[in-house]
PDB file of C-alpha atoms in Angstrom:
ATOM      1  CA  MET A   1       5.382   8.325 -31.269  1.00  0.00           C
ATOM      2  CA  THR A   2       5.424  11.353 -34.199  1.00  0.00           C
ATOM      3  CA  GLN A   3       1.983  10.982 -36.741  1.00  0.00           C
ATOM      4  CA  ILE A   4      -0.756   9.062 -37.180  1.00  0.00           C
ATOM      5  CA  SER A   5      -0.389   4.800 -37.338  1.00  0.00           C
ATOM      6  CA  PHE A   6      -2.412   2.986 -39.181  1.00  0.00           C
ATOM      7  CA  ASP A   7      -3.303  -0.470 -38.293  1.00  0.00           C
ATOM      8  CA  ALA A   8      -5.173  -2.962 -40.327  1.00  0.00           C
ATOM      9  CA  SER A   9      -5.140  -5.853 -38.466  1.00  0.00           C
ATOM     10  CA  ALA A  10      -8.967  -5.819 -37.640  1.00  0.00           C
ATOM     11  CA  LEU A  11      -9.673  -6.276 -41.409  1.00  0.00           C
ATOM     12  CA  LYS A  12      -7.770 -10.261 -41.461  1.00  0.00           C
ATOM     13  CA  LYS A  13     -11.111 -11.646 -42.236  1.00  0.00           C
ATOM     14  CA  PHE A  14     -12.507  -9.470 -45.116  1.00  0.00           C
ATOM     15  CA  VAL A  15      -9.188  -9.262 -47.330  1.00  0.00           C
ATOM     16  CA  HIS A  16      -6.625 -11.673 -47.840  1.00  0.00           C
ATOM     17  CA  GLU A  17      -2.766 -11.001 -46.855  1.00  0.00           C
ATOM     18  CA  ASN A  18      -1.763 -11.376 -51.336  1.00  0.00           C
ATOM     19  CA  GLU A  19      -4.448  -8.423 -52.023  1.00  0.00           C
ATOM     20  CA  LEU A  20      -2.321  -6.126 -50.388  1.00  0.00           C
ATOM     21  CA  GLY A  21       0.260  -6.955 -52.116  1.00  0.00           C
ATOM     22  CA  GLU A  22      -1.517  -7.159 -55.493  1.00  0.00           C
ATOM     23  CA  MET A  23      -2.436  -3.044 -55.576  1.00  0.00           C
ATOM     24  CA  GLN A  24       1.084  -1.607 -55.842  1.00  0.00           C
ATOM     25  CA  ALA A  25       0.582  -1.794 -59.344  1.00  0.00           C
ATOM     26  CA  MET A  26      -2.011   0.098 -59.057  1.00  0.00           C
ATOM     27  CA  VAL A  27      -0.944   2.381 -56.405  1.00  0.00           C
ATOM     28  CA  ASN A  28       2.384   2.769 -58.481  1.00  0.00           C
ATOM     29  CA  ALA A  29       0.108   3.815 -61.609  1.00  0.00           C
ATOM     30  CA  ALA A  30      -2.288   6.267 -59.242  1.00  0.00           C
ATOM     31  CA  ASP A  31       1.514   8.145 -57.667  1.00  0.00           C
ATOM     32  CA  SER A  32       2.372   8.919 -61.005  1.00  0.00           C
ATOM     33  CA  GLU A  33      -0.504   9.602 -62.705  1.00  0.00           C
ATOM     34  CA  LEU A  34      -0.521  12.431 -58.609  1.00  0.00           C
ATOM     35  CA  ARG A  35       2.539  13.569 -58.582  1.00  0.00           C
ATOM     36  CA  ASN A  36       3.803  14.063 -62.866  1.00  0.00           C
ATOM     37  CA  GLY A  37       0.387  15.251 -62.878  1.00  0.00           C
ATOM     38  CA  THR A  38      -1.339  13.016 -65.570  1.00  0.00           C
ATOM     39  CA  GLY A  39      -4.293  12.784 -63.978  1.00  0.00           C
ATOM     40  CA  ALA A  40      -7.983  14.322 -63.583  1.00  0.00           C
ATOM     41  CA  GLY A  41      -8.386  16.612 -61.803  1.00  0.00           C
ATOM     42  CA  ALA A  42      -3.682  17.958 -62.251  1.00  0.00           C
ATOM     43  CA  ASP A  43      -4.236  21.420 -62.044  1.00  0.00           C
ATOM     44  CA  PHE A  44      -5.098  21.369 -58.103  1.00  0.00           C
ATOM     45  CA  ARG A  45      -2.229  19.120 -56.747  1.00  0.00           C
ATOM     46  CA  ASP A  46      -0.576  22.565 -55.286  1.00  0.00           C
ATOM     47  CA  TRP A  47      -1.253  20.484 -51.861  1.00  0.00           C
ATOM     48  CA  LEU A  48       1.204  18.357 -52.466  1.00  0.00           C
ATOM     49  CA  HIS A  49       3.899  20.339 -51.441  1.00  0.00           C
ATOM     50  CA  LEU A  50       1.577  23.603 -50.034  1.00  0.00           C
ATOM     51  CA  PRO A  51       4.281  22.615 -46.623  1.00  0.00           C
ATOM     52  CA  THR A  52       6.650  22.912 -48.672  1.00  0.00           C
ATOM     53  CA  GLU A  53       6.886  25.756 -51.747  1.00  0.00           C
ATOM     54  CA  TYR A  54       4.647  28.761 -49.841  1.00  0.00           C
ATOM     55  CA  ASP A  55       5.116  32.343 -49.870  1.00  0.00           C
ATOM     56  CA  HIS A  56       7.060  32.663 -46.906  1.00  0.00           C
ATOM     57  CA  GLU A  57       6.581  37.065 -47.802  1.00  0.00           C
ATOM     58  CA  GLU A  58       2.842  36.539 -47.585  1.00  0.00           C
ATOM     59  CA  PHE A  59       3.655  33.405 -44.495  1.00  0.00           C
ATOM     60  CA  ASP A  60       4.614  36.476 -42.801  1.00  0.00           C
ATOM     61  CA  ARG A  61       2.284  38.582 -43.070  1.00  0.00           C
ATOM     62  CA  ILE A  62      -0.361  36.479 -41.414  1.00  0.00           C
ATOM     63  CA  LYS A  63       1.339  36.150 -38.238  1.00  0.00           C
ATOM     64  CA  GLN A  64       2.160  39.918 -37.850  1.00  0.00           C
ATOM     65  CA  ALA A  65      -1.818  40.187 -39.251  1.00  0.00           C
ATOM     66  CA  ALA A  66      -2.507  37.676 -36.380  1.00  0.00           C
ATOM     67  CA  LYS A  67      -0.800  39.394 -33.579  1.00  0.00           C
ATOM     68  CA  GLN A  68      -2.065  42.456 -34.745  1.00  0.00           C
ATOM     69  CA  ILE A  69      -5.588  41.056 -34.290  1.00  0.00           C
ATOM     70  CA  GLN A  70      -4.861  39.841 -31.235  1.00  0.00           C
ATOM     71  CA  SER A  71      -3.665  42.774 -29.666  1.00  0.00           C
ATOM     72  CA  ASP A  72      -7.462  44.876 -31.203  1.00  0.00           C
ATOM     73  CA  SER A  73      -9.756  42.260 -31.040  1.00  0.00           C
ATOM     74  CA  GLU A  74     -11.741  40.193 -28.010  1.00  0.00           C
ATOM     75  CA  VAL A  75     -13.020  38.293 -31.238  1.00  0.00           C
ATOM     76  CA  LEU A  76     -11.758  37.279 -34.743  1.00  0.00           C
ATOM     77  CA  VAL A  77     -15.436  36.806 -36.765  1.00  0.00           C
ATOM     78  CA  VAL A  78     -13.997  33.890 -39.938  1.00  0.00           C
ATOM     79  CA  ILE A  79     -16.549  34.142 -42.444  1.00  0.00           C
ATOM     80  CA  GLY A  80     -16.827  31.276 -45.269  1.00  0.00           C
ATOM     81  CA  ILE A  81     -18.194  27.779 -45.792  1.00  0.00           C
ATOM     82  CA  GLY A  82     -17.381  24.192 -46.935  1.00  0.00           C
ATOM     83  CA  GLY A  83     -13.645  24.212 -47.352  1.00  0.00           C
ATOM     84  CA  SER A  84     -13.487  27.839 -46.369  1.00  0.00           C
ATOM     85  CA  TYR A  85     -14.745  26.507 -43.083  1.00  0.00           C
ATOM     86  CA  LEU A  86     -14.011  23.286 -41.755  1.00  0.00           C
ATOM     87  CA  GLY A  87     -10.725  22.597 -42.150  1.00  0.00           C
ATOM     88  CA  THR A  88      -9.888  26.218 -39.964  1.00  0.00           C
ATOM     89  CA  ARG A  89     -12.624  24.354 -37.328  1.00  0.00           C
ATOM     90  CA  MET A  90     -10.985  21.366 -37.329  1.00  0.00           C
ATOM     91  CA  ALA A  91      -7.619  22.624 -36.288  1.00  0.00           C
ATOM     92  CA  ILE A  92      -8.963  25.188 -33.947  1.00  0.00           C
ATOM     93  CA  ASP A  93     -10.848  23.191 -31.476  1.00  0.00           C
ATOM     94  CA  PHE A  94      -8.769  19.611 -31.750  1.00  0.00           C
ATOM     95  CA  LEU A  95      -5.200  22.488 -30.740  1.00  0.00           C
ATOM     96  CA  HIS A  96      -7.172  24.175 -27.806  1.00  0.00           C
ATOM     97  CA  ASN A  97      -8.702  23.117 -24.382  1.00  0.00           C
ATOM     98  CA  SER A  98     -11.821  20.724 -24.779  1.00  0.00           C
ATOM     99  CA  PHE A  99     -14.373  24.093 -23.655  1.00  0.00           C
ATOM    100  CA  TYR A 100     -12.169  26.274 -26.647  1.00  0.00           C
ATOM    101  CA  TYR A 101     -14.986  28.340 -27.157  1.00  0.00           C
ATOM    102  CA  SER A 102     -16.356  28.774 -22.966  1.00  0.00           C
ATOM    103  CA  GLN A 103     -13.636  30.126 -21.426  1.00  0.00           C
ATOM    104  CA  GLU A 104     -12.764  32.614 -19.870  1.00  0.00           C
ATOM    105  CA  PRO A 105     -10.708  35.514 -22.047  1.00  0.00           C
ATOM    106  CA  ALA A 106      -8.002  35.602 -18.719  1.00  0.00           C
ATOM    107  CA  ASP A 107      -7.937  31.171 -19.363  1.00  0.00           C
ATOM    108  CA  ARG A 108      -7.635  31.480 -23.711  1.00  0.00           C
ATOM    109  CA  LYS A 109      -5.155  34.478 -23.044  1.00  0.00           C
ATOM    110  CA  PHE A 110      -5.317  34.804 -27.304  1.00  0.00           C
ATOM    111  CA  PRO A 111      -8.986  35.907 -29.162  1.00  0.00           C
ATOM    112  CA  LEU A 112     -11.751  33.754 -29.926  1.00  0.00           C
ATOM    113  CA  VAL A 113     -12.509  32.512 -32.824  1.00  0.00           C
ATOM    114  CA  LEU A 114     -16.248  32.067 -33.751  1.00  0.00           C
ATOM    115  CA  PHE A 115     -17.665  31.301 -37.805  1.00  0.00           C
ATOM    116  CA  ALA A 116     -19.939  32.562 -39.326  1.00  0.00           C
ATOM    117  CA  GLY A 117     -21.911  32.368 -43.129  1.00  0.00           C
ATOM    118  CA  ASN A 118     -21.471  28.602 -43.587  1.00  0.00           C
ATOM    119  CA  SER A 119     -25.914  28.301 -42.890  1.00  0.00           C
ATOM    120  CA  LEU A 120     -28.782  30.449 -43.748  1.00  0.00           C
ATOM    121  CA  SER A 121     -29.731  30.658 -40.222  1.00  0.00           C
ATOM    122  CA  SER A 122     -30.593  33.747 -39.643  1.00  0.00           C
ATOM    123  CA  SER A 123     -31.585  32.700 -35.110  1.00  0.00           C
ATOM    124  CA  TYR A 124     -27.425  31.504 -35.317  1.00  0.00           C
ATOM    125  CA  LEU A 125     -26.551  34.561 -36.837  1.00  0.00           C
ATOM    126  CA  HIS A 126     -28.143  37.440 -34.393  1.00  0.00           C
ATOM    127  CA  ASP A 127     -27.209  34.973 -31.406  1.00  0.00           C
ATOM    128  CA  LEU A 128     -23.535  35.143 -33.032  1.00  0.00           C
ATOM    129  CA  VAL A 129     -24.529  38.815 -32.799  1.00  0.00           C
ATOM    130  CA  LYS A 130     -25.395  38.947 -29.101  1.00  0.00           C
ATOM    131  CA  LEU A 131     -22.324  36.555 -27.847  1.00  0.00           C
ATOM    132  CA  ILE A 132     -20.083  39.292 -29.583  1.00  0.00           C
ATOM    133  CA  GLY A 133     -21.911  41.949 -27.504  1.00  0.00           C
ATOM    134  CA  ASP A 134     -19.623  45.515 -26.845  1.00  0.00           C
ATOM    135  CA  ARG A 135     -16.577  43.885 -26.891  1.00  0.00           C
ATOM    136  CA  ASP A 136     -14.194  44.463 -29.951  1.00  0.00           C
ATOM    137  CA  PHE A 137     -14.102  42.253 -33.205  1.00  0.00           C
ATOM    138  CA  SER A 138     -13.076  42.710 -36.215  1.00  0.00           C
ATOM    139  CA  VAL A 139     -13.746  39.909 -39.407  1.00  0.00           C
ATOM    140  CA  ASN A 140     -12.148  37.409 -41.764  1.00  0.00           C
ATOM    141  CA  VAL A 141     -14.203  37.112 -44.464  1.00  0.00           C
ATOM    142  CA  VAL A 142     -12.520  34.257 -47.231  1.00  0.00           C
ATOM    143  CA  SER A 143     -14.203  33.967 -50.735  1.00  0.00           C
ATOM    144  CA  LYS A 144     -12.385  32.723 -53.475  1.00  0.00           C
ATOM    145  CA  SER A 145     -15.336  34.729 -55.581  1.00  0.00           C
ATOM    146  CA  GLY A 146     -17.346  36.582 -53.409  1.00  0.00           C
ATOM    147  CA  THR A 147     -20.235  35.417 -54.257  1.00  0.00           C
ATOM    148  CA  THR A 148     -21.632  32.766 -52.456  1.00  0.00           C
ATOM    149  CA  THR A 149     -24.197  33.312 -50.926  1.00  0.00           C
ATOM    150  CA  GLU A 150     -23.853  31.941 -47.027  1.00  0.00           C
ATOM    151  CA  PRO A 151     -21.168  33.881 -46.581  1.00  0.00           C
ATOM    152  CA  ALA A 152     -22.574  36.738 -48.302  1.00  0.00           C
ATOM    153  CA  ILE A 153     -24.686  37.793 -46.222  1.00  0.00           C
ATOM    154  CA  ALA A 154     -22.982  37.017 -42.730  1.00  0.00           C
ATOM    155  CA  PHE A 155     -20.186  39.736 -44.407  1.00  0.00           C
ATOM    156  CA  ARG A 156     -22.664  42.098 -44.985  1.00  0.00           C
ATOM    157  CA  ILE A 157     -23.558  41.838 -41.609  1.00  0.00           C
ATOM    158  CA  PHE A 158     -20.403  41.883 -39.837  1.00  0.00           C
ATOM    159  CA  ARG A 159     -19.666  44.684 -41.580  1.00  0.00           C
ATOM    160  CA  GLU A 160     -22.281  46.739 -40.886  1.00  0.00           C
ATOM    161  CA  LEU A 161     -21.665  46.322 -37.206  1.00  0.00           C
ATOM    162  CA  LEU A 162     -18.157  47.551 -38.389  1.00  0.00           C
ATOM    163  CA  VAL A 163     -18.730  49.810 -40.006  1.00  0.00           C
ATOM    164  CA  LYS A 164     -21.294  51.567 -36.098  1.00  0.00           C
ATOM    165  CA  LYS A 165     -18.764  50.963 -33.844  1.00  0.00           C
ATOM    166  CA  TYR A 166     -14.940  52.227 -35.826  1.00  0.00           C
ATOM    167  CA  GLY A 167     -16.441  54.288 -38.993  1.00  0.00           C
ATOM    168  CA  GLU A 168     -15.307  52.990 -42.467  1.00  0.00           C
ATOM    169  CA  ALA A 169     -12.023  53.888 -42.070  1.00  0.00           C
ATOM    170  CA  GLY A 170     -11.646  52.059 -38.477  1.00  0.00           C
ATOM    171  CA  ALA A 171     -13.945  49.377 -40.206  1.00  0.00           C
ATOM    172  CA  ASN A 172     -11.437  48.689 -42.587  1.00  0.00           C
ATOM    173  CA  LYS A 173      -7.726  48.126 -40.390  1.00  0.00           C
ATOM    174  CA  ARG A 174     -10.419  45.402 -39.021  1.00  0.00           C
ATOM    175  CA  ILE A 175     -11.246  43.262 -42.156  1.00  0.00           C
ATOM    176  CA  TYR A 176      -9.563  40.881 -43.658  1.00  0.00           C
ATOM    177  CA  ALA A 177      -9.975  39.015 -47.020  1.00  0.00           C
ATOM    178  CA  THR A 178      -8.396  35.989 -47.917  1.00  0.00           C
ATOM    179  CA  THR A 179      -8.997  35.454 -51.605  1.00  0.00           C
ATOM    180  CA  ASP A 180      -8.152  35.347 -55.421  1.00  0.00           C
ATOM    181  CA  ALA A 181      -4.867  36.534 -56.042  1.00  0.00           C
ATOM    182  CA  LYS A 182      -5.767  38.431 -59.186  1.00  0.00           C
ATOM    183  CA  ARG A 183     -10.029  38.568 -58.976  1.00  0.00           C
ATOM    184  CA  GLY A 184     -13.380  38.317 -58.564  1.00  0.00           C
ATOM    185  CA  ALA A 185     -15.777  40.183 -56.433  1.00  0.00           C
ATOM    186  CA  LEU A 186     -14.245  40.277 -53.296  1.00  0.00           C
ATOM    187  CA  LYS A 187     -10.415  41.427 -54.419  1.00  0.00           C
ATOM    188  CA  THR A 188     -12.299  43.773 -56.190  1.00  0.00           C
ATOM    189  CA  GLU A 189     -13.685  45.400 -53.107  1.00  0.00           C
ATOM    190  CA  ALA A 190     -11.087  44.930 -50.937  1.00  0.00           C
ATOM    191  CA  ASP A 191      -8.696  46.319 -53.134  1.00  0.00           C
ATOM    192  CA  ALA A 192     -11.267  50.115 -53.314  1.00  0.00           C
ATOM    193  CA  ALA A 193     -11.340  49.942 -49.503  1.00  0.00           C
ATOM    194  CA  GLY A 194      -8.037  49.178 -48.725  1.00  0.00           C
ATOM    195  CA  TRP A 195      -8.681  45.481 -47.027  1.00  0.00           C
ATOM    196  CA  GLU A 196      -5.055  43.725 -45.940  1.00  0.00           C
ATOM    197  CA  THR A 197      -5.672  40.684 -48.849  1.00  0.00           C
ATOM    198  CA  PHE A 198      -3.972  37.043 -48.100  1.00  0.00           C
ATOM    199  CA  VAL A 199      -4.163  34.866 -51.765  1.00  0.00           C
ATOM    200  CA  ILE A 200      -6.266  31.461 -52.218  1.00  0.00           C
ATOM    201  CA  PRO A 201      -4.064  29.595 -54.028  1.00  0.00           C
ATOM    202  CA  ASP A 202      -5.463  28.296 -58.182  1.00  0.00           C
ATOM    203  CA  GLY A 203      -3.873  25.875 -57.468  1.00  0.00           C
ATOM    204  CA  VAL A 204      -5.677  24.116 -54.100  1.00  0.00           C
ATOM    205  CA  GLY A 205      -9.340  23.065 -53.657  1.00  0.00           C
ATOM    206  CA  GLY A 206     -10.985  24.846 -51.343  1.00  0.00           C
ATOM    207  CA  ARG A 207     -11.718  21.685 -48.777  1.00  0.00           C
ATOM    208  CA  TYR A 208      -7.292  21.000 -49.121  1.00  0.00           C
ATOM    209  CA  SER A 209      -6.483  24.665 -48.171  1.00  0.00           C
ATOM    210  CA  VAL A 210      -6.285  24.344 -44.159  1.00  0.00           C
ATOM    211  CA  LEU A 211      -2.356  24.683 -44.994  1.00  0.00           C
ATOM    212  CA  SER A 212      -2.988  28.478 -47.206  1.00  0.00           C
ATOM    213  CA  ALA A 213      -3.898  31.523 -45.447  1.00  0.00           C
ATOM    214  CA  VAL A 214      -7.500  30.287 -45.838  1.00  0.00           C
ATOM    215  CA  GLY A 215      -6.369  28.713 -42.228  1.00  0.00           C
ATOM    216  CA  LEU A 216      -3.485  29.622 -41.237  1.00  0.00           C
ATOM    217  CA  LEU A 217      -4.386  33.012 -40.069  1.00  0.00           C
ATOM    218  CA  PRO A 218      -7.728  31.918 -37.904  1.00  0.00           C
ATOM    219  CA  ILE A 219      -5.288  29.060 -36.557  1.00  0.00           C
ATOM    220  CA  ALA A 220      -2.796  32.452 -35.983  1.00  0.00           C
ATOM    221  CA  VAL A 221      -4.997  34.585 -34.076  1.00  0.00           C
ATOM    222  CA  SER A 222      -6.479  31.616 -32.039  1.00  0.00           C
ATOM    223  CA  GLY A 223      -2.628  31.524 -30.536  1.00  0.00           C
ATOM    224  CA  ALA A 224      -1.423  27.839 -31.396  1.00  0.00           C
ATOM    225  CA  ASP A 225       1.994  27.804 -33.128  1.00  0.00           C
ATOM    226  CA  ILE A 226       1.735  27.705 -37.279  1.00  0.00           C
ATOM    227  CA  ASP A 227       5.148  27.887 -37.627  1.00  0.00           C
ATOM    228  CA  GLN A 228       4.925  24.517 -35.869  1.00  0.00           C
ATOM    229  CA  LEU A 229       1.948  23.499 -38.339  1.00  0.00           C
ATOM    230  CA  MET A 230       3.663  23.324 -41.021  1.00  0.00           C
ATOM    231  CA  ALA A 231       6.912  22.078 -39.857  1.00  0.00           C
ATOM    232  CA  GLY A 232       5.208  19.767 -38.753  1.00  0.00           C
ATOM    233  CA  ALA A 233       3.378  19.260 -42.331  1.00  0.00           C
ATOM    234  CA  ALA A 234       6.524  19.086 -44.134  1.00  0.00           C
ATOM    235  CA  ASP A 235       7.546  16.205 -41.598  1.00  0.00           C
ATOM    236  CA  ALA A 236       4.546  14.318 -43.019  1.00  0.00           C
ATOM    237  CA  GLU A 237       4.858  15.590 -46.409  1.00  0.00           C
ATOM    238  CA  LYS A 238       8.571  13.912 -46.776  1.00  0.00           C
ATOM    239  CA  SER A 239       6.900  10.555 -45.304  1.00  0.00           C
ATOM    240  CA  TYR A 240       3.877   9.828 -48.040  1.00  0.00           C
ATOM    241  CA  THR A 241       6.075  10.406 -50.989  1.00  0.00           C
ATOM    242  CA  ASN A 242       7.212   6.425 -51.280  1.00  0.00           C
ATOM    243  CA  PRO A 243       4.859   4.212 -53.009  1.00  0.00           C
ATOM    244  CA  ASP A 244       6.155   1.213 -51.693  1.00  0.00           C
ATOM    245  CA  LEU A 245       2.736   0.251 -49.861  1.00  0.00           C
ATOM    246  CA  THR A 246       4.905  -1.746 -47.073  1.00  0.00           C
ATOM    247  CA  GLN A 247       6.467   1.560 -46.291  1.00  0.00           C
ATOM    248  CA  ASN A 248       3.055   4.131 -46.767  1.00  0.00           C
ATOM    249  CA  GLU A 249       0.729   3.546 -45.149  1.00  0.00           C
ATOM    250  CA  ALA A 250      -1.083   6.759 -46.330  1.00  0.00           C
ATOM    251  CA  TYR A 251      -1.257   4.339 -49.207  1.00  0.00           C
ATOM    252  CA  GLN A 252      -1.996   1.692 -47.497  1.00  0.00           C
ATOM    253  CA  TYR A 253      -5.555   2.865 -46.524  1.00  0.00           C
ATOM    254  CA  ALA A 254      -6.969   4.106 -50.038  1.00  0.00           C
ATOM    255  CA  ALA A 255      -4.918   0.413 -50.692  1.00  0.00           C
ATOM    256  CA  TYR A 256      -8.093  -1.674 -48.046  1.00  0.00           C
ATOM    257  CA  ARG A 257     -10.803   1.202 -49.280  1.00  0.00           C
ATOM    258  CA  ASN A 258     -10.460   0.711 -52.364  1.00  0.00           C
ATOM    259  CA  ILE A 259     -10.312  -3.614 -52.131  1.00  0.00           C
ATOM    260  CA  LEU A 260     -13.317  -3.680 -50.010  1.00  0.00           C
ATOM    261  CA  TYR A 261     -15.369  -0.852 -52.600  1.00  0.00           C
ATOM    262  CA  ARG A 262     -14.960  -3.933 -55.126  1.00  0.00           C
ATOM    263  CA  LYS A 263     -15.693  -6.555 -52.548  1.00  0.00           C
ATOM    264  CA  GLY A 264     -19.259  -4.443 -52.100  1.00  0.00           C
ATOM    265  CA  PHE A 265     -18.522  -2.512 -48.935  1.00  0.00           C
ATOM    266  CA  THR A 266     -19.564   1.027 -49.418  1.00  0.00           C
ATOM    267  CA  THR A 267     -20.491   2.606 -46.422  1.00  0.00           C
ATOM    268  CA  GLU A 268     -17.127   3.766 -44.254  1.00  0.00           C
ATOM    269  CA  LEU A 269     -17.432   4.817 -40.751  1.00  0.00           C
ATOM    270  CA  LEU A 270     -15.093   7.216 -38.897  1.00  0.00           C
ATOM    271  CA  GLU A 271     -15.819   6.918 -35.163  1.00  0.00           C
ATOM    272  CA  ASN A 272     -13.342   9.095 -32.528  1.00  0.00           C
ATOM    273  CA  TYR A 273     -13.555   9.643 -28.810  1.00  0.00           C
ATOM    274  CA  GLU A 274     -12.342  12.495 -28.107  1.00  0.00           C
ATOM    275  CA  PRO A 275     -15.238  15.322 -28.135  1.00  0.00           C
ATOM    276  CA  ASN A 276     -13.217  18.249 -30.278  1.00  0.00           C
ATOM    277  CA  MET A 277     -11.889  16.021 -32.963  1.00  0.00           C
ATOM    278  CA  THR A 278     -15.640  15.991 -33.749  1.00  0.00           C
ATOM    279  CA  MET A 279     -15.100  18.888 -36.169  1.00  0.00           C
ATOM    280  CA  PHE A 280     -12.458  16.540 -37.934  1.00  0.00           C
ATOM    281  CA  ALA A 281     -14.167  14.072 -39.108  1.00  0.00           C
ATOM    282  CA  GLU A 282     -16.718  17.074 -40.861  1.00  0.00           C
ATOM    283  CA  TRP A 283     -14.150  18.125 -42.167  1.00  0.00           C
ATOM    284  CA  TRP A 284     -13.238  13.703 -43.077  1.00  0.00           C
ATOM    285  CA  LYS A 285     -16.414  14.224 -44.498  1.00  0.00           C
ATOM    286  CA  GLN A 286     -16.190  16.796 -46.336  1.00  0.00           C
ATOM    287  CA  LEU A 287     -12.616  15.957 -47.867  1.00  0.00           C
ATOM    288  CA  ALA A 288     -14.100  11.617 -48.735  1.00  0.00           C
ATOM    289  CA  GLY A 289     -17.094  12.602 -50.221  1.00  0.00           C
ATOM    290  CA  GLU A 290     -16.562  15.792 -52.650  1.00  0.00           C
ATOM    291  CA  SER A 291     -13.240  13.417 -53.526  1.00  0.00           C
ATOM    292  CA  GLU A 292     -14.626  10.807 -54.262  1.00  0.00           C
ATOM    293  CA  GLY A 293     -18.340  10.770 -54.593  1.00  0.00           C
ATOM    294  CA  LYS A 294     -18.992  12.072 -57.926  1.00  0.00           C
ATOM    295  CA  ASP A 295     -20.724   9.569 -60.368  1.00  0.00           C
ATOM    296  CA  GLN A 296     -22.931   7.899 -58.254  1.00  0.00           C
ATOM    297  CA  LYS A 297     -19.752   6.504 -57.227  1.00  0.00           C
ATOM    298  CA  GLY A 298     -17.518   6.073 -53.816  1.00  0.00           C
ATOM    299  CA  ILE A 299     -17.528   5.313 -50.374  1.00  0.00           C
ATOM    300  CA  TYR A 300     -20.185   7.060 -48.339  1.00  0.00           C
ATOM    301  CA  PRO A 301     -18.450   8.930 -46.140  1.00  0.00           C
ATOM    302  CA  SER A 302     -19.960   8.875 -42.588  1.00  0.00           C
ATOM    303  CA  SER A 303     -18.303   9.096 -38.282  1.00  0.00           C
ATOM    304  CA  ALA A 304     -19.794   8.860 -34.699  1.00  0.00           C
ATOM    305  CA  ASN A 305     -18.559  10.172 -31.015  1.00  0.00           C
ATOM    306  CA  PHE A 306     -18.259   8.338 -28.295  1.00  0.00           C
ATOM    307  CA  THR A 307     -18.286   8.395 -25.037  1.00  0.00           C
ATOM    308  CA  THR A 308     -17.875   5.681 -22.035  1.00  0.00           C
ATOM    309  CA  ASP A 309     -20.335   5.438 -19.181  1.00  0.00           C
TER     310      ASP A 309
END
């Protein structure tokens, strides 16, 4: 199996066989609006082709920066919130050993990627600073504007730690900013200090940004192969272009959800039995909630992680 498969057999007692076919016209219309940019949110459709239409020069710089961090740091602190955090954390958890965060450096072989700026917890930041201790570290701050409260506070703390440990010039070489291409407080500060910068594409919303520099730099630092990651995503892009419901399992899933929602089923539960998919569920909840939860409408996304006795 090269991709996720969708099994709707358990839905037979809730959805009649003909109902899915009756959704085809609606799916065709939605697909046309999505592909042609005639529907709501048309300015944020670049995620559709992100696996194939991306900046290859920047992609090479991401891999070079990852190698630099791997050579001079034992820890990378990624500072971001929401879409600047969840997708990346999901991917690193999923792609690595179940005990990645507890492994010895010799077993992990690559820097430990840790996260900050996703809450206002002072105890979390205190504990994170203690965990890093005297180890060499770098920082990847991820923010479109640079003014979001939680990441801004965390970045201030870790920048001061870098300056104290390496001096101003040394700290500037260990800060990597993923931000807007042209404007914003973080972009202005990065240009003034000479930090290496990567771009959050204008047409990609935060919750869809994991295959941009937002996710690719930390994922590469962790030791995962981002060339293979993008190749797999490109295969998926190709696989899910046909709007035919008999061929496109992603659209089948969407159609069944729509049918069930109109029948009054307004809560969806994502269950999994793998502990390292916990953050996958958190990311999925953000994707669903922020995409659909508008104007008191939409399916409420929930999750559960199970173990067996």
